[in-house]
Structure formats: C-alpha cells, structure tokens
Coordinates of C-alpha atoms in Angstrom, one line a residue:
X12 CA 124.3 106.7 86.4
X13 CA 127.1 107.6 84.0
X14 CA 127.2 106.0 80.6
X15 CA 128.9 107.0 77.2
X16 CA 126.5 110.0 75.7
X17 CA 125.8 110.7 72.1
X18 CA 125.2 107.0 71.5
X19 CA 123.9 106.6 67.8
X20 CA 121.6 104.3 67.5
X21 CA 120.5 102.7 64.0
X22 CA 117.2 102.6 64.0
X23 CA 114.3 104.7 64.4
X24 CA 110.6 103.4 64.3
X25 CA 108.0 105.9 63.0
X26 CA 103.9 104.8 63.9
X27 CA 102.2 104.2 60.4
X28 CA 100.3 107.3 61.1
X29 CA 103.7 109.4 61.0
X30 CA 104.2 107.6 57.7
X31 CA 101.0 108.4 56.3
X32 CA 100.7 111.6 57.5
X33 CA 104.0 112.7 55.4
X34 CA 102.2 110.9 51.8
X35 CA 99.5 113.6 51.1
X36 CA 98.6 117.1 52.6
X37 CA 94.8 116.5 50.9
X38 CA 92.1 116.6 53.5
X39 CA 90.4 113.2 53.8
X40 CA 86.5 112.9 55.4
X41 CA 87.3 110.2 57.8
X42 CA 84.3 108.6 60.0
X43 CA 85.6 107.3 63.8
X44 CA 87.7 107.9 66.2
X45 CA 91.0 106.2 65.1
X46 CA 94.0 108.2 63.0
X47 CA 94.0 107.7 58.9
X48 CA 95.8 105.0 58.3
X49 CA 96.2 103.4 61.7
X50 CA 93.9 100.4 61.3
X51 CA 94.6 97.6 58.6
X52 CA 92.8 94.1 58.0
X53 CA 94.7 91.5 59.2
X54 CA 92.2 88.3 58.4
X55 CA 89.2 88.3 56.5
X56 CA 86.5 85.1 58.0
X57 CA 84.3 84.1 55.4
X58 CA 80.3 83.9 57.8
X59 CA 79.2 80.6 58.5
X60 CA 76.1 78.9 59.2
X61 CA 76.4 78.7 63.0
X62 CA 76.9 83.0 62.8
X63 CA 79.5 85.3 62.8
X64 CA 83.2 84.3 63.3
X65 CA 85.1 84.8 66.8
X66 CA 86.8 88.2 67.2
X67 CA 89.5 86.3 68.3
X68 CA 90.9 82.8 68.2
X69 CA 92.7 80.9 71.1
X70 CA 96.6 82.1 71.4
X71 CA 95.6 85.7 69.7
X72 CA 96.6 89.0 70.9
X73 CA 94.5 90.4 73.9
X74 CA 92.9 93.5 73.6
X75 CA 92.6 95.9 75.9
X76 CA 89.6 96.7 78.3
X77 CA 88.8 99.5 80.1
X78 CA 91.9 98.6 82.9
X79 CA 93.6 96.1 80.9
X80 CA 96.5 96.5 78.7
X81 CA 97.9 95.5 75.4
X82 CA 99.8 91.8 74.8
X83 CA 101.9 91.1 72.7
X84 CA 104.7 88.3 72.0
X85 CA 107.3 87.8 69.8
X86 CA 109.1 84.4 68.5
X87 CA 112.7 86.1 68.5
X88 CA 113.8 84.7 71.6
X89 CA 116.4 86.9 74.1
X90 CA 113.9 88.5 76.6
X91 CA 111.2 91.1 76.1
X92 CA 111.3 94.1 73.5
X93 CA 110.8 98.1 74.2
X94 CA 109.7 99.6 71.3
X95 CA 109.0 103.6 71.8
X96 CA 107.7 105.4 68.7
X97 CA 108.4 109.0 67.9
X98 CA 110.2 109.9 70.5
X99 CA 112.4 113.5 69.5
X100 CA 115.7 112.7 67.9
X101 CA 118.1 113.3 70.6
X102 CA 116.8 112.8 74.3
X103 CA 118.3 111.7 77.5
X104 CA 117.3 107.8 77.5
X105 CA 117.4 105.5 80.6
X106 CA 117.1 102.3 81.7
X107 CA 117.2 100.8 85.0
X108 CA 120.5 101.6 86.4
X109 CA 122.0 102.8 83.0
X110 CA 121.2 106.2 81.7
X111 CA 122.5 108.1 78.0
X112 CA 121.8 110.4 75.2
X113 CA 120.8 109.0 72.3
X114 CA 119.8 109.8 68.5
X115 CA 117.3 108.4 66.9
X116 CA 116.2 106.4 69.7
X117 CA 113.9 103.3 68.6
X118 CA 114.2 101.1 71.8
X119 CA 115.9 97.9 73.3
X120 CA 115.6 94.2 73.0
X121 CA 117.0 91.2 75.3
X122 CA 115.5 92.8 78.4
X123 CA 115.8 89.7 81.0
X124 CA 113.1 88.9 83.3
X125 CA 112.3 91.0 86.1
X126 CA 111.3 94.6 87.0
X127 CA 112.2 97.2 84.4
X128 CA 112.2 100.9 84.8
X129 CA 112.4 102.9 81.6
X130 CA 112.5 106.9 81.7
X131 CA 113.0 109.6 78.9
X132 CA 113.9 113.7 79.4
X133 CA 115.3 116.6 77.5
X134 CA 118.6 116.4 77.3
X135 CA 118.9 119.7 78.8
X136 CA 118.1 118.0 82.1
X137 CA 115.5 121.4 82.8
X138 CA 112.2 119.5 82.0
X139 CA 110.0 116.7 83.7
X140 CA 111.2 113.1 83.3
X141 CA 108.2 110.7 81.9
X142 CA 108.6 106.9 81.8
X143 CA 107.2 103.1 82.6
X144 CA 107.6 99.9 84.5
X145 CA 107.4 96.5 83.1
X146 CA 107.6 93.1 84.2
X147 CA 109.6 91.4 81.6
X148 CA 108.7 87.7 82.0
X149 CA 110.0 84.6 79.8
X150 CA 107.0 84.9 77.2
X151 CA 108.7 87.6 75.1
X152 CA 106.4 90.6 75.3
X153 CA 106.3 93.5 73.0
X154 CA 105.9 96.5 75.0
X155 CA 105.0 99.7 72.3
X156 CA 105.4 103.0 73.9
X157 CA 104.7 106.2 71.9
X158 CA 105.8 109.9 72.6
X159 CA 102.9 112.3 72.8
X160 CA 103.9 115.5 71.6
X161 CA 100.9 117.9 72.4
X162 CA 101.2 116.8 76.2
X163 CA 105.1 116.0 76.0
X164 CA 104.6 112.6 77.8
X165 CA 105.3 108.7 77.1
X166 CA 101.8 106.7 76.6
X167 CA 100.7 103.0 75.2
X168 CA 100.6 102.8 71.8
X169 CA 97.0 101.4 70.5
X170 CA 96.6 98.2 69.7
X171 CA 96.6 98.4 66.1
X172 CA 99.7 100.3 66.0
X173 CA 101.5 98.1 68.0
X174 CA 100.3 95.5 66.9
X175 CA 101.9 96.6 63.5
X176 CA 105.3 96.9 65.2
X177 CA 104.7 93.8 66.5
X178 CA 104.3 91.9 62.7
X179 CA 107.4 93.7 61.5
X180 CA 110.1 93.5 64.5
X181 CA 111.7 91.0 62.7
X182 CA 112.9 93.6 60.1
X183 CA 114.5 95.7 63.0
X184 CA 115.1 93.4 65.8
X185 CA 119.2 93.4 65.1
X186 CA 119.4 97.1 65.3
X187 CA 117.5 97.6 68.3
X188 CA 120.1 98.3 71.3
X189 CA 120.7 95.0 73.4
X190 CA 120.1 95.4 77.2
X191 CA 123.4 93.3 77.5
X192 CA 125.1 94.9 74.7
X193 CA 128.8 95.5 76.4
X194 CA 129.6 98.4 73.8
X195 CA 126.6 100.5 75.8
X196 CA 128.2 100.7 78.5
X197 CA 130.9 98.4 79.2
X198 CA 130.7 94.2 80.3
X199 CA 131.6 95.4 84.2
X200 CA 129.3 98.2 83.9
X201 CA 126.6 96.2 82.4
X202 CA 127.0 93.3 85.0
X203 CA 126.9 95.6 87.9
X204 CA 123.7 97.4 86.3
X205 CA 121.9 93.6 86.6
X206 CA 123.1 92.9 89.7
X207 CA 122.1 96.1 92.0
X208 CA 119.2 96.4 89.9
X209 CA 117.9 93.0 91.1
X210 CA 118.9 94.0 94.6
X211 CA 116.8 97.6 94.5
X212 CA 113.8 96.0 92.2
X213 CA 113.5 92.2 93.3
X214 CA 110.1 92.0 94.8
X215 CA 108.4 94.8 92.7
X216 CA 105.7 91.8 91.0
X217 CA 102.7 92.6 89.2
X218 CA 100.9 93.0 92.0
X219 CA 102.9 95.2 93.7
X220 CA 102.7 97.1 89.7
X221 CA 99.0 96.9 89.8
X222 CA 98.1 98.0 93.6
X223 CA 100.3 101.2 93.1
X224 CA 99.7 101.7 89.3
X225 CA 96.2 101.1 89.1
X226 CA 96.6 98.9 86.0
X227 CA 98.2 95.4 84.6
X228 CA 101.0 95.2 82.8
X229 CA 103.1 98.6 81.3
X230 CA 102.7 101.6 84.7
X231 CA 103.1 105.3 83.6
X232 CA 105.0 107.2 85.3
X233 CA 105.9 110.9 85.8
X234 CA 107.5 113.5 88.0
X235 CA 104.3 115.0 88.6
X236 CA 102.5 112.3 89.9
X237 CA 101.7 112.2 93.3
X238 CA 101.3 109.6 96.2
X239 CA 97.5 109.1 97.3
X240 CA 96.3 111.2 100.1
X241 CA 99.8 113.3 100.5
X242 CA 100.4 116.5 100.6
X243 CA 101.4 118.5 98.0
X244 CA 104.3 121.4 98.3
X245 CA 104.5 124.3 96.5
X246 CA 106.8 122.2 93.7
X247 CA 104.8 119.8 93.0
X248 CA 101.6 121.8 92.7
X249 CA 102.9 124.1 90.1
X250 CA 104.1 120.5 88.4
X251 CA 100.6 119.2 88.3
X252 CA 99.4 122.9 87.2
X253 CA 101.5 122.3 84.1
X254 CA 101.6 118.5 83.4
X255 CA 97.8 118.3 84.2
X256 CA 97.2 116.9 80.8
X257 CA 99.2 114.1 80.3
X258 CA 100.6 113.6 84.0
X259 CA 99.4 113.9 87.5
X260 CA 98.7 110.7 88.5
X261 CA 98.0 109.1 91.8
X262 CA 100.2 106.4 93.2
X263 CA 98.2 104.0 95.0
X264 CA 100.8 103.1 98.2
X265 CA 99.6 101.0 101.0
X266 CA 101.0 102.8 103.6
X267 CA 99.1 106.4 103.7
X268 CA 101.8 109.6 104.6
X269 CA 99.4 110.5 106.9
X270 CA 98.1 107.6 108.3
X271 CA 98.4 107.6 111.8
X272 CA 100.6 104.0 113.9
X273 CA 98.0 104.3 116.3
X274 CA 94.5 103.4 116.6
X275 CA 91.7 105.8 118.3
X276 CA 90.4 102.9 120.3
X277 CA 93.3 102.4 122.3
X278 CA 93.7 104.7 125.0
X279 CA 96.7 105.9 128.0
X280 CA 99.6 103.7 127.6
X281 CA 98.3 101.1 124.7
X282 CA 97.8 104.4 123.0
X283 CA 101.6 105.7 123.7
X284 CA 103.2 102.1 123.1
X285 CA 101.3 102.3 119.8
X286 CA 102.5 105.2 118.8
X287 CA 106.1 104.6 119.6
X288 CA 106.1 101.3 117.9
X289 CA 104.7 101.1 114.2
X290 CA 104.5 97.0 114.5
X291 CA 100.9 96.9 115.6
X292 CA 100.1 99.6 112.1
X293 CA 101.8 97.3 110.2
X294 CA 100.6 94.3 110.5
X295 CA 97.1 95.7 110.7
X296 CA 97.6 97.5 107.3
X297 CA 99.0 93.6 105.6
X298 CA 96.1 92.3 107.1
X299 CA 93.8 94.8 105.7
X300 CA 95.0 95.1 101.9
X301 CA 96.1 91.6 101.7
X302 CA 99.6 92.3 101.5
X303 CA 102.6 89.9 101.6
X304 CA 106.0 90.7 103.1
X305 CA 107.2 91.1 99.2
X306 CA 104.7 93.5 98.8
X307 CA 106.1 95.5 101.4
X308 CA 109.6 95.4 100.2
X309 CA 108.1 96.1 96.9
X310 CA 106.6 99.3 97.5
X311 CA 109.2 100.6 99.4
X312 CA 111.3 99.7 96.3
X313 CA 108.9 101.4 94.3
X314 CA 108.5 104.1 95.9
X315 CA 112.7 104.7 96.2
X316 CA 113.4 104.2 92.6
X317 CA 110.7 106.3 90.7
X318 CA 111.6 109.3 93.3
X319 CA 115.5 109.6 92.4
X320 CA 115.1 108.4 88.8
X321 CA 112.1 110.7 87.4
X322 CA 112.7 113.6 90.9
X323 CA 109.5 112.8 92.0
X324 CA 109.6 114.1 95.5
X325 CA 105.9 112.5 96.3
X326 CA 107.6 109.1 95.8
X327 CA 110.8 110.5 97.7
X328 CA 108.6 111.5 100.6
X329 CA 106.9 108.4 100.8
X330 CA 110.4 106.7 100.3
X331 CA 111.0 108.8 103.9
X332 CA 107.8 108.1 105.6
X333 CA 108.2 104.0 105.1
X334 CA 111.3 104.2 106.7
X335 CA 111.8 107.1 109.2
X336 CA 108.0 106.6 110.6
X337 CA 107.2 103.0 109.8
X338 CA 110.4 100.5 109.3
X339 CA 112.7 102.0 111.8
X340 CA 110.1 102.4 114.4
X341 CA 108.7 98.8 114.5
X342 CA 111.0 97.3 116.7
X343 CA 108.6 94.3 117.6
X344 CA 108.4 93.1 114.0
X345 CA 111.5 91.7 114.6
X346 CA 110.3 89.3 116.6
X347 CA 106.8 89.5 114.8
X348 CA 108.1 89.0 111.1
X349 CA 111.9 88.6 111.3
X350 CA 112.0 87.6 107.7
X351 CA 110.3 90.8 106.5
X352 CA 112.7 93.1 108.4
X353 CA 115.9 91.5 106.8
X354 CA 114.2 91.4 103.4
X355 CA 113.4 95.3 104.2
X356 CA 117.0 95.9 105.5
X357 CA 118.9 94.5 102.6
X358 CA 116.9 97.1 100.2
X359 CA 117.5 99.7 102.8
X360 CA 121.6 98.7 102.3
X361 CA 121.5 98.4 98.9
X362 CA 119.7 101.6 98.3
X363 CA 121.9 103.6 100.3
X364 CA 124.9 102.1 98.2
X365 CA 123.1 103.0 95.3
X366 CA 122.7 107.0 96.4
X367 CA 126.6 107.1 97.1
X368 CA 128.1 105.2 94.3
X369 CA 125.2 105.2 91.0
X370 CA 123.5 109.0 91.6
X371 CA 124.5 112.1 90.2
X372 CA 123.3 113.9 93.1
X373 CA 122.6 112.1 96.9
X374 CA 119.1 112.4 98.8
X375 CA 121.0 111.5 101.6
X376 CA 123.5 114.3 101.7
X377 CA 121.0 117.2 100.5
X378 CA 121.8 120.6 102.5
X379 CA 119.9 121.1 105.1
X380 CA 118.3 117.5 104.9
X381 CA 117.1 116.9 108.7
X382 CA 115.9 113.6 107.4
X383 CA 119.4 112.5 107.1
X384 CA 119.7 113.1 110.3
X385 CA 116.8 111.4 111.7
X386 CA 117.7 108.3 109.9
X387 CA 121.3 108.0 111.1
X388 CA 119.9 108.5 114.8
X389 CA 117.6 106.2 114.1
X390 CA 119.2 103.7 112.9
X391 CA 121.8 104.3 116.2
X392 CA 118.0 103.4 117.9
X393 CA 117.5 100.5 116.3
X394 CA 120.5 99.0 116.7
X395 CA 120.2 98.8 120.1
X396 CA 117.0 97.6 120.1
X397 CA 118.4 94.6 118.1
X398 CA 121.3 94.2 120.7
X399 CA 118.4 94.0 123.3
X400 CA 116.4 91.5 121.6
X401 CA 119.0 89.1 120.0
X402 CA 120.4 89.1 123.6
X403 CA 116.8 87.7 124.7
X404 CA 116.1 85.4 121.9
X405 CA 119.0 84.7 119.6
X406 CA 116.8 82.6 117.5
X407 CA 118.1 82.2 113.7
X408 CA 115.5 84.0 112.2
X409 CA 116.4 87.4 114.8
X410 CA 120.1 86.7 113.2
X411 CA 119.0 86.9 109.9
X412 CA 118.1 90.9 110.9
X413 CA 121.2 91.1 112.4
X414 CA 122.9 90.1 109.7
X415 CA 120.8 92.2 107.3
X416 CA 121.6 95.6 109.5
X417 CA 125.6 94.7 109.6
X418 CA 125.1 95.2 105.7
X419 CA 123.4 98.6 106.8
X420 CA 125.9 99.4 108.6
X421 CA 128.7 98.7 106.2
X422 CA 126.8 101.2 103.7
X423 CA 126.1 103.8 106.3
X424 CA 130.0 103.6 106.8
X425 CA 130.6 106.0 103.7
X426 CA 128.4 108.8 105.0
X427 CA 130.7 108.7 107.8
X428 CA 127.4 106.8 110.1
X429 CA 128.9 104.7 112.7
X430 CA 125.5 103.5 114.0
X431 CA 127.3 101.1 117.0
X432 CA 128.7 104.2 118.3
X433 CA 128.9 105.2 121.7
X434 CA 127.0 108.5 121.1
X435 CA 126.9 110.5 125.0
X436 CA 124.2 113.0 125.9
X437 CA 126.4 115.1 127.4
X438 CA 130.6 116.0 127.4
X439 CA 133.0 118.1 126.3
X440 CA 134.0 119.1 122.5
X441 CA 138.1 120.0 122.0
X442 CA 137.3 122.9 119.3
X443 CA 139.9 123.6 116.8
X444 CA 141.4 126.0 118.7
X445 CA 141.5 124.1 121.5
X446 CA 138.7 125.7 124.0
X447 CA 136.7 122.9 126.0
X448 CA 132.9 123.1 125.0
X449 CA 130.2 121.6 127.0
X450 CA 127.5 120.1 124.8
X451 CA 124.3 118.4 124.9
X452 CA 122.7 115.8 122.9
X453 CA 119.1 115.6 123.0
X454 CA 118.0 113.2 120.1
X455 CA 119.3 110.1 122.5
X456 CA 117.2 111.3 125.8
X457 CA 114.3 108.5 125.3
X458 CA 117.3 105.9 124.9
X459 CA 118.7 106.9 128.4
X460 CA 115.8 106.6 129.8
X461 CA 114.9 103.1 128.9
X462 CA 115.7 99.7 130.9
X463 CA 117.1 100.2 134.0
X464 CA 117.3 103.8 133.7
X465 CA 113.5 104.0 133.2
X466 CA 112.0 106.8 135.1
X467 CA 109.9 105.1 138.2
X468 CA 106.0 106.0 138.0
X469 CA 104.5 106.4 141.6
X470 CA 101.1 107.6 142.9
X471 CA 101.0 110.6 145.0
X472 CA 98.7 110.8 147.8
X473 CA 96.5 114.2 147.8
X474 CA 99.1 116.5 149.5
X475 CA 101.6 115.4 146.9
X476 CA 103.5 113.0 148.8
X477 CA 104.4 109.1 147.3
X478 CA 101.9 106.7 148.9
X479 CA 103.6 103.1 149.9
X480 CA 106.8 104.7 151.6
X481 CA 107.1 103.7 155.4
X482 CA 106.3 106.5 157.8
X483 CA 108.3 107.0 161.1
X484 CA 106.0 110.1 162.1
X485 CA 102.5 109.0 164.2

C-alpha cells in the first residue's frame, strides 16, 4: 500500500463550532443540546392559513432518524465528496487500496461509484485505525466525517454542520485531493488501485453495508470492533477495554464463527455427511436471512478488507472461518450454486494477490500461521473434488469454477502452493546432507481413503466374524 508520504494538501476544513469556539473565551448560557454556533437559519416560512409550513419540501436534505443517516448532494459533478473535519494535522490517511501521510488533511472528491473504504491512524503506526465505508453512487453525495478528539475516533458529522459544508463546497471543491489525481500516486498506480479495488469490493451493496453495519449509508468502522457472537482473545479484549467509548462495535455477519454445518436433527451418517460438507449450512443460512449469492461474496469481501486494512483480527478470523470451514468445505455447492463458487473463488484469487503484491505485511505468511497451512491443503482437497465432479458433469456452469480456481491457483503459485500436486502420504526425503528420511503425511489420509479406496463397512455377527461370507465348515 505504498504511496508518496508527506503529501501536503491545501486545504483544511474546520466545523463552525472550531471557528466559533476560537472568537471569544466569554462564557455564554446556552439552552439545548446542540454546540454554540452550530445551528443557523436557513429559510424563514411566513404561517399560513392552512397551518404551519412543512419541515421539508420535496428534493430537500433528509434528516436523520434514529437508524438513518445524513444525505446530502452536490451539483459539482465528478463522483461523490469526503469531507472529514478536524482531523489532527498530520495523520496516516487511506483510501481503498492507496494509503499516505498527509497535512492538513480536508478530504477527497471524484470518488467513482462503488464501494469505498476510508481509514485514518497516527502516523506512528502504534495506535488503533478508525474509518468508514460508503457506497458512492451517481447522485453526488456529500459524506461529512468529523474526528472526535475526547474518544480519538472518526464519527458523522450532524446534520447542521454538514449541511454547512455542504452549502460552501463550492469554495473548496478544487483543492480537495482528486481520487484520480495521478500526482497522488502515479496514473499506473492509480489505475491498478481502481481495478483490484473493484475486484476485492464488487458486491459489497448497501445491503450487504446495512446487514453487517447495522445502518444505511456511511458504516463506522474500527480495530476494536468485533464480529457478532465470536470470541474474543486476549488482544482484542484489552482493545475494547480501551476503545469502549467511541469503538467496540458488533459486526453483524451472516455466517456465525461458531455456528455449527450441521443440524441436531440429523443423526449417524446424515449427521457426518453434514458435517463434512458445509453446502447443506449454506444454503440453509441464504434461505434463512434472505441472502443472495452477492451477499455472500460481499461479506466475505467485507470481512477480508476491514481485517488487513484497520488489523481487526475479529474480521480476519471471520475472513478464516468463511473460507477454511465454510467455502472450501462445500464441495456440493458446485453443483448446487456453480455461479456462487466462481463468484467466491475469483475474490478468493484476487485477495490472495492482493496480500502478496499491495500489503506491507502478509496474513498468509504469518509465523507460525497453521491456517496457512490448512488452506493450501485444502485447497489441494478441493481441487480434486473439482477433477471428480467436472469429470461427471462437465456442464458450463461447473467450468465456470474451474476456470475461477485455475485463477486460484495461479495466485497460490507465489507462496510457492502447487495445489495440483501429487502430494504422497508416505516416501522418502533426500536431506541436505544426503540421509534418506522416511516421512509421513497425515493431512491427506481422508483423501486416500475416498472412491475406490473407501474403507468397506461390514456387519459382524456376535462372535465378531463378517456375516454374508460363504462357509465351507458344517
């Protein structure tokens, strides 16, 4: 996520209680709720006959309810505007796939349409990352963010503040840093940024913002916040100790960390099958919560990108479960819901490129990481699987999987995965010296015991002997 640091940028946007605040140091008796100097009178209606005026005509600004959100348009054209108010004068700024230090950071304008994940930190990279998704659609929103300092977080600004921005963006538009502007980063840099970023963030709608968010429109996020229902390490509890206050959300996901593939009405070998193979979960779980198959890709999405860009391991791990528990263990949505297994296995590719070639650090090369591990031998699993069922029923949506796991595979190639391997359980190892080691693999034993290889179940009378078998005694 490289960019050129120290990036001035020209303008900074102060809220008009910042600007009021520095006019007098005399006490004023206030009555409400709202800052000094933060509401102003817009239009005055004159009462009629018929009773009071509307609070709002037709084509006004919303305002918020009690789950809504603030919105505003512009007339400026070139996409949606970021505004983010008092934010401290230099901080690590980032945006999608582009990340930098800036001064005087006031926000960006000409973001195009689509999922948008914004994120602020200290530049000293030692504290919590806070930020926000948007949906930037062709209408032109204003989106007004403003830095808490008492809690240290990103929150919406109120309506009559940003609504305030709003009225005077013209003044400022120009100097706000373009989303496209090649001297951020570079015309290749900035083209690539677009084009993975659709790739990692293309189904993440507004519902998939609102299911997991809780709320329409602008989604607060934060390395403290947690995934519904999991459970918490040691880390992340002493986060939420801390960032209590202005953090510690839950993430509504779908797919529960602890939820189990299997239901308690089944029983002996439905049971096992069940548990082997997520499909059945799956589908049951769409069904359920109304999901489509971009809803699924979505959250998976989701849950990938706020995990490596704001280190929030509850996102990471659900990142994990999706894949390792879910994904690459529901061998008969293939045939169930091709379309939704290549949609899921071209994220899975392009998110894997993205941890090699875009991250400072990789979640997929981590010390120690067994779940590396488990997802290269499972995806050695699956792609057998595949072989077995494209050889049954080569029908063009299977191929379209196929297709979708060679562009796995190609990614997988710069970890050093080669997931069409050979891999033996057992043979010898030439060690550098050149002494002949016997070793075992075990991760693979289910495999070799599957097809023809399949262990034969018989019934034993009661001394223990096979019933069926011809007897030559009398």
């Amino acid at each position: 996520m490289a960019a050129p640091d120290n990036r001035p940028l020209p303008v900074r946007l102060l809220t008009t209680e910042s600007t009021a605040s520095r006019a007098s140091v005399d006490s004023v008796p206030v009555l409400g709720v709202h800052p000094l100097g933060s509401l102003q009178v817009h239009k005055v209606e004159t009462p009629t006959d018929d009773g009071p005026p509307p609070l709002m005509e037709e084509g006004e600004d919303e305002m918020p309810g009690l789950e809504g959100t603030i919105h505003m348009s512009h007339e400026l054209g070139g996409g949606d505007v970021v505004l983010v108010l008092d934010l401290p004068e230099v901080f690590t700024v980032g945006y999608d796939a582009v990340s930098f230090t800036a001064k005087h950071f006031g926000g960006v304008r000409d973001v195009p349409s689509g999922p948008h994940l914004f994120w602020v930190s200290h530049p000293s990279g030692m504290s919590a990352r806070c930020g926000f998704w948007i949906e930037s659609t062709s209408s032109h929103k204003v989106h007004v963010l403003q830095w808490d300092s008492f809690n240290e977080v990103l929150a919406e600004a109120g309506f009559a503040e940003a609504r305030i921005q709003r009225d005077n963006l013209a003044k400022f538009h120009q100097k706000l840093i373009s989303y496209e502007d090649p001297s951020a980063s570079g015309e290749v840099k900035t083209a690539a940024n677009i084009d993975i970023w659709r790739q990692l963030t293309g189904s993440i709608g507004a519902s998939v913002l609102r299911r997991i968010g809780g709320a329409d429109g602008t989604v607060l996020v934060h390395t403290g916040d947690k995934a519904r229902g999991a459970v918490l390490l040691a880390g992340e509890m002493e986060l939420e100790r801390r960032f209590s206050a202005g953090a510690g959300r839950e993430l509504g996901f779908s797919f529960d960390q602890r939820g189990k593939t299997y239901s308690a009405a089944r029983f002996g070998a439905e049971r096992s099958e069940e548990a082997k193979d997520a499909t059945a979960y799956i589908l049951a779980v769409m069904e359920e919560a109304g999901l489509s198959d971009a809803d699924v890709v979505g959250e998976m999405q989701f849950a990938y990108m706020t995990g490596v860009h704001l280190g929030n391991e509850s996102c990471i791990q659900q990142w994990w479960h999706m894949l390792l528990k879910l994904i690459l263990k529901a061998y008969g949505l293939i045939v169930r819901k091709p379309l939704l297994v290549a949609a899921l296995l071209r994220t899975l590719a392009a998110q894997i490129a993205y941890d090699q070639d875009w991250l400072d650090s990789s979640i997929l090369q981590a010390t120690g990481d067994s779940q590396s591990k488990d997802l290269r031998l499972a995806l050695v699993v699956y792609q057998r699987r595949l072989d077995e069922i494209v050889a049954e029923d080569p029908v063009p949506d299977v191929l379209a999987v196929a297709t979708a796991l060679v562009r796995v595979e190609g990614a997988a190639a710069a970890l050093g995965w080669d997931i069409k391997a050979q891999y033996l359980r057992t043979g010898k190892v030439i060690m550098e010296d050149g002494e002949e080691v016997e070793v075992e693999m075990e991760e693979l034993a289910a495999e070799d015991e599957r097809g023809e290889y399949a262990p034969e179940i018989v019934e034993l009378d009661g001394e223990g002997r096979q019933k069926d078998l011809v007897s030559w005694s009398e």
